[in-house]
Coordinates of C-alpha atoms and ligand atoms in Angstrom, one line a residue:
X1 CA -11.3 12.2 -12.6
X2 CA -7.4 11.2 -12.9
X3 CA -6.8 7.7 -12.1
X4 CA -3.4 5.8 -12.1
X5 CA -4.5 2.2 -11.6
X6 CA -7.1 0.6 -13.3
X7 CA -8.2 -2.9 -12.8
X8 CA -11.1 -4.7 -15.4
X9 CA -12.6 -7.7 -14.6
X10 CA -10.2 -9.1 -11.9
X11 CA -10.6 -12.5 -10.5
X12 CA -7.9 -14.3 -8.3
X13 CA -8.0 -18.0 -7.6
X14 CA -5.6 -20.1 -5.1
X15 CA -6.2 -23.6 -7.0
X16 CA -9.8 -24.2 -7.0
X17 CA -10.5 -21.2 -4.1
X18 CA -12.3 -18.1 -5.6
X19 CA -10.7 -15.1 -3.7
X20 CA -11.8 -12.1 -6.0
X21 CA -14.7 -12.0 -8.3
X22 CA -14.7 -10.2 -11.3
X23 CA -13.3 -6.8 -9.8
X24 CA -13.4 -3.6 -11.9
X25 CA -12.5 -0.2 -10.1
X26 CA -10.3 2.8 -10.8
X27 CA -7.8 3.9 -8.1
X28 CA -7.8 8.0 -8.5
X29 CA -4.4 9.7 -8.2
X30 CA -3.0 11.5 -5.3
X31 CA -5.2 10.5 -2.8
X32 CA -5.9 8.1 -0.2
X33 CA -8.1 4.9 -1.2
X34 CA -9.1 2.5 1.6
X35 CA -9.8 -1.2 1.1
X36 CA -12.2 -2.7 3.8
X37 CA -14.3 -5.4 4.5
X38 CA -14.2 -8.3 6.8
X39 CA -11.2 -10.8 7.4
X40 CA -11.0 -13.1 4.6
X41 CA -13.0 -10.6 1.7
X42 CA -9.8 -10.5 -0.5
X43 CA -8.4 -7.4 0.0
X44 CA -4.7 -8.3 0.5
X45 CA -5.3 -10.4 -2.4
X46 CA -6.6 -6.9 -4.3
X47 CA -3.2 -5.1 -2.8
X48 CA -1.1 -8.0 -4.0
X49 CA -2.0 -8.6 -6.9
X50 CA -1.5 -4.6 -7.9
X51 CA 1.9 -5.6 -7.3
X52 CA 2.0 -8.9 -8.8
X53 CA 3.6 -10.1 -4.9
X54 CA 1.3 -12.7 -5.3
X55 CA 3.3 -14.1 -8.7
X56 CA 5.4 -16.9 -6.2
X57 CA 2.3 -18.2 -5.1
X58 CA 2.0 -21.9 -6.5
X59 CA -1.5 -22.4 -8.2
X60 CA -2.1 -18.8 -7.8
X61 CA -3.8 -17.1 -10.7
X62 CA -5.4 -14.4 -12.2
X63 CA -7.6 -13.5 -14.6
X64 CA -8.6 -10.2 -16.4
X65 CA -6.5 -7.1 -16.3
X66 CA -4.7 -4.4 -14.1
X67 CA -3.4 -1.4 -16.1
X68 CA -0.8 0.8 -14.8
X69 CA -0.7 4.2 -16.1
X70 CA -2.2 2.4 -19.4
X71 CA 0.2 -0.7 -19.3
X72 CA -1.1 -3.9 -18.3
X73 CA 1.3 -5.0 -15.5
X74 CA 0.8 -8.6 -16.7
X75 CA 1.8 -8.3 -19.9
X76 CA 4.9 -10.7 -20.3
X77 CA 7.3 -8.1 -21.3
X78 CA 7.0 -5.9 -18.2
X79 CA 10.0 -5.2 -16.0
X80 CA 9.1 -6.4 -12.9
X81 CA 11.9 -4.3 -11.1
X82 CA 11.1 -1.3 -12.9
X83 CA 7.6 -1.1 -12.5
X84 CA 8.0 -2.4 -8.1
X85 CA 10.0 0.8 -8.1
X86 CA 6.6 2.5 -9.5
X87 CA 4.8 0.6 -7.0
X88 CA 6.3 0.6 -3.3
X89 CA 4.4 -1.9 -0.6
X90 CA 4.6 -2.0 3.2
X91 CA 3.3 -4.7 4.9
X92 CA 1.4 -5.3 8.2
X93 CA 4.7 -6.3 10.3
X94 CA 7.6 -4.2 9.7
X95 CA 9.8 -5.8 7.2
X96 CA 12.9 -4.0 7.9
X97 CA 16.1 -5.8 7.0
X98 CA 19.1 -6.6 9.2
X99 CA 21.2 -4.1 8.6
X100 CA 21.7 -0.2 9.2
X101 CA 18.9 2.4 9.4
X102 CA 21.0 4.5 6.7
X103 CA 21.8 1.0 4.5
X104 CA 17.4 0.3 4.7
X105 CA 16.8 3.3 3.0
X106 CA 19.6 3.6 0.1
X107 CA 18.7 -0.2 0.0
X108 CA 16.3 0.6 -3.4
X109 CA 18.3 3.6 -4.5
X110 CA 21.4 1.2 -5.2
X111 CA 19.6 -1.4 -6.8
X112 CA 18.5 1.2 -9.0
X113 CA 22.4 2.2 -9.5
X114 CA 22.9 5.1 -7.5
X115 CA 26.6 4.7 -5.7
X116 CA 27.5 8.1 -5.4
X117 CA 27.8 9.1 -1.4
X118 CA 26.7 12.1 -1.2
X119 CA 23.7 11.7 -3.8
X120 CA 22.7 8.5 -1.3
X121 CA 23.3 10.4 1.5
X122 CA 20.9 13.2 0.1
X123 CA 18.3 10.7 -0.8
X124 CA 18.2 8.5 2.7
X125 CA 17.4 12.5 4.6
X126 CA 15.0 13.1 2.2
X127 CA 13.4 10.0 2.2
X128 CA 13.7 9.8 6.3
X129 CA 12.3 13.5 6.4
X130 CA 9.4 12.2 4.2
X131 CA 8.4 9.4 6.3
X132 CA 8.4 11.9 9.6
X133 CA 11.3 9.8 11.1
X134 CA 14.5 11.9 10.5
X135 CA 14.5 13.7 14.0
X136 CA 14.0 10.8 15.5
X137 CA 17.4 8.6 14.3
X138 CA 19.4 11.0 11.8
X139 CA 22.0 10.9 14.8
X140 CA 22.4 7.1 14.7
X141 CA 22.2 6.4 11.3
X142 CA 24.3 3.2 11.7
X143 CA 22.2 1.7 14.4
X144 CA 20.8 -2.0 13.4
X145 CA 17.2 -1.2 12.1
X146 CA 15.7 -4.0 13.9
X147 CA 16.7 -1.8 17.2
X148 CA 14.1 0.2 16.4
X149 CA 10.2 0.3 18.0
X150 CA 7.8 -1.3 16.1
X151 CA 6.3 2.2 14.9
X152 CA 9.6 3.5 14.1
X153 CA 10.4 0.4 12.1
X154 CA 7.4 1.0 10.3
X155 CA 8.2 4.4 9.0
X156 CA 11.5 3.3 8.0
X157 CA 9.4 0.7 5.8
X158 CA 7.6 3.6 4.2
X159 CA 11.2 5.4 4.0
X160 CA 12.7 2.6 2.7
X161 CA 9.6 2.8 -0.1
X162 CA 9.8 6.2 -1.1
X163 CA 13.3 6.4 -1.3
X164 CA 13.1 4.8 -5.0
X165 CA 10.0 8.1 -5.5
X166 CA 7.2 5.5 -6.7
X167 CA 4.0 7.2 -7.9
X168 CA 1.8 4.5 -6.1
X169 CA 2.4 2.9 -2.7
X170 CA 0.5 0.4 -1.4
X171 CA 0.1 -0.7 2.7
X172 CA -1.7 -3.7 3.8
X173 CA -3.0 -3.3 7.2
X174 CA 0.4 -0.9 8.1
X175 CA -1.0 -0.5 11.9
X176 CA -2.3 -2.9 13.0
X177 CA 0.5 -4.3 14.9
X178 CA 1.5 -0.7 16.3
X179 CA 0.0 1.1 19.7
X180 CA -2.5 3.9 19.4
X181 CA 0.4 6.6 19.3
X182 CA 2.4 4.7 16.3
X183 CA -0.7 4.2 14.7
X184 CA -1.9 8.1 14.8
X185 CA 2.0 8.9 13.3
X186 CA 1.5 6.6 10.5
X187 CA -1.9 8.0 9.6
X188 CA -1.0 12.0 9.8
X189 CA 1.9 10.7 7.4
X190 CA 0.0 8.7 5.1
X191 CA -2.3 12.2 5.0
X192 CA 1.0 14.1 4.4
X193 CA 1.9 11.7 2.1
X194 CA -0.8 11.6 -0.2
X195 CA -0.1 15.0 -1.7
X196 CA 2.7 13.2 -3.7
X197 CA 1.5 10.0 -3.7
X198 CA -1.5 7.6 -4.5
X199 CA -1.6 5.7 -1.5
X200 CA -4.2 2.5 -1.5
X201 CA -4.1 0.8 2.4
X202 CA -5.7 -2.2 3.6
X203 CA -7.5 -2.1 6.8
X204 CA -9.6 -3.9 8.9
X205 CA -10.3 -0.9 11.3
X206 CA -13.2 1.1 9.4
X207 CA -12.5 4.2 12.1
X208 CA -9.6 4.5 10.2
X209 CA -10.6 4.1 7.2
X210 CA -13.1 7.0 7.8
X211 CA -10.2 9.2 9.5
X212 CA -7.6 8.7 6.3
X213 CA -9.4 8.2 3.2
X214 CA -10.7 10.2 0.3
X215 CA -12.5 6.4 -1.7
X216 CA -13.1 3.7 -0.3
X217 CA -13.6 -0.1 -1.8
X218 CA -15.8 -2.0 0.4
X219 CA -15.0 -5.9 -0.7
X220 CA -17.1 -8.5 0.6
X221 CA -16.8 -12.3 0.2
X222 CA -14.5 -11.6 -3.0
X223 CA -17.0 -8.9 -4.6
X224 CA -16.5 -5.5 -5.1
X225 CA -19.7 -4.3 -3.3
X226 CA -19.1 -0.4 -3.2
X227 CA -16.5 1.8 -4.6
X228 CA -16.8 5.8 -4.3
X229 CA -16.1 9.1 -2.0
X230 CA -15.7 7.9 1.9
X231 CA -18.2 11.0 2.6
X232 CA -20.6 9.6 0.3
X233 CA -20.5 5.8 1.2
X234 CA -20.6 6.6 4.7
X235 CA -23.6 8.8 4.4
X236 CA -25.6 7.7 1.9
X237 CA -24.1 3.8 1.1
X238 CA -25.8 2.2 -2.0
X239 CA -26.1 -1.3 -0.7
X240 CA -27.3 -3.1 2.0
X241 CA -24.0 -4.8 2.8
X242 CA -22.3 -1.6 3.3
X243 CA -24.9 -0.5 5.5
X244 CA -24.8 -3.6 7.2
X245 CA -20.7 -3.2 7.3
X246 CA -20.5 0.2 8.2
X247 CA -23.1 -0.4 11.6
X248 CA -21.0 -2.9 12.9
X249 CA -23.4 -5.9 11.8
X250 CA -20.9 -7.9 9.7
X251 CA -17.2 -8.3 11.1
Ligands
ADP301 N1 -1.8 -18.3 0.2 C1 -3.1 -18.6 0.2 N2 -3.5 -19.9 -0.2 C2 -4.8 -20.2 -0.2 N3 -5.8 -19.4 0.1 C3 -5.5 -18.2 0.5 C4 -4.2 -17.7 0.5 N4 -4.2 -16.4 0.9 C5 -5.5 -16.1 1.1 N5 -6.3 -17.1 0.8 C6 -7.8 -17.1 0.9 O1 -8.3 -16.2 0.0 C7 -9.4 -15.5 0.6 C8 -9.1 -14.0 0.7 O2 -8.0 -13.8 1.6 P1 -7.3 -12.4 1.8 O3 -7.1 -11.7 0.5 O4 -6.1 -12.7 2.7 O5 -8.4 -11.7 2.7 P2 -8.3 -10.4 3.7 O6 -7.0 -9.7 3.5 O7 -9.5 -9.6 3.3 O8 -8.4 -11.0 5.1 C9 -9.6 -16.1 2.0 O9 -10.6 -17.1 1.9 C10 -8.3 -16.8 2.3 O10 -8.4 -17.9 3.0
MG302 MG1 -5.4 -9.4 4.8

């Protein structure tokens, strides 16, 4: 199988605190991987650190390695810029910036040196048709992002992500500030999605998990418990825990 991210022998630490033990696990390309286990397991420390988002922490650290396409993304000569353009995140409130809907989207783009109009203006409908939200705003382009519904703002985060074309993007519990409705858009996207991208999302609702995802990682108390096919867990999980997990007995 064709993976794109492969981590060996993670562990995390904030100071003295233990938040991932010794991870290894191989995210497969072009599909949907959820992370889940109960609040507090480490998985937005797993999503973060596949980022390196959690490099500002003070006393945060790591040990072992995460390889991107074959580079290890902590190796000291890696461009940081470069490879976040690789490796798009969206977080669990929208994190739209003050400014236009059109100027959210060609945000990335321009950092990456793109000025031309009319290429920009190319990439924002792409990128807005992409994250199922271009009907919905392509007439008010200029209106202040943050006018937008929570669920809308959302997808403009996942615009606003794919806009740069990353091969990975990862979500940290995307929905689970959104209603039912916003929540159902963001997962028939993800599933959309997923044909171009590897997408690896964070959630604490396991219904979900079951709807959207291909793997799953069930992470418990820091360990990697269970890693493989969401059929196959679900129906035939190799440990205990996940059994325990998946009936609703640890939350
Ligand atoms: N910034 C931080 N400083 C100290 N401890 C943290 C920090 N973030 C998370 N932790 C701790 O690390 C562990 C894993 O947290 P986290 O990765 O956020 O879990 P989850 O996303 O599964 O709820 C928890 O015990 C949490 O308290
Ligand atoms: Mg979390």
């Amino acid at each position: 199988m064709d993976w794109i991210i492969e981590v060996n022998n993670l562990s995390a630490f904030y100071g003295e605190k233990i938040a991932l033990k010794n991870i290894n696990i191989k995210f497969p390309k072009k599909v949907i991987t959820a992370i889940i286990g109960p609040s507090g397991c480490g998985k937005s420390t797993l999503v973060r650190c596949l980022n390196r988002i959690n490099d500002e922490i003070p006393n945060f650290k790591v040990t072992g390695e995460i390889y991107f396409k074959g580079k290890n993304i902590y190796d000291p000569d890696i461009d940081i810029s470069e490879f976040r353009k690789n490796v798009g995140m969206v977080f669990q409130k929208p994190t739209v910036f003050p400014m236009s809907i059109y100027d959210n989207v060609a945000f990335g783009p321009r950092i990456h040196g793109i000025k031309d109009k009319r290429k920009l203006d190319l990439i924002v409908e792409k990128a807005l048709r992409d994250a199922a939200l271009w009907d919905e705003v392509k007439d008010e382009l200029k209106k202040t992002a943050t006018q937008l519904s929570g669920g809308q703002q959302q997808r403009l985060c996942i615009a606003r992500a794919i806009a740069v074309e990353p091969e990975v993007l990862l979500l940290d519990e995307p929905t689970s500030a959104l209603d039912p409705i916003a929540t159902k858009k963001i997962e028939f996207l993800l599933e959309e999605l997923s044909e171009k991208y590897t997408i690896i999302i964070v959630t604490h609702n396991l219904a979900q998990a079951i709807r959207i995802s291909d793997y799953m990682a069930f992470l418990y108390r820091g360990d990697l418990i269970e890693f493989g096919e969401t059929s196959k867990i679900v129906n035939q999980p190799e440990s205990e825990l996940t059994e325990a997990y998946l009936n609703g007995q640890i939350s």
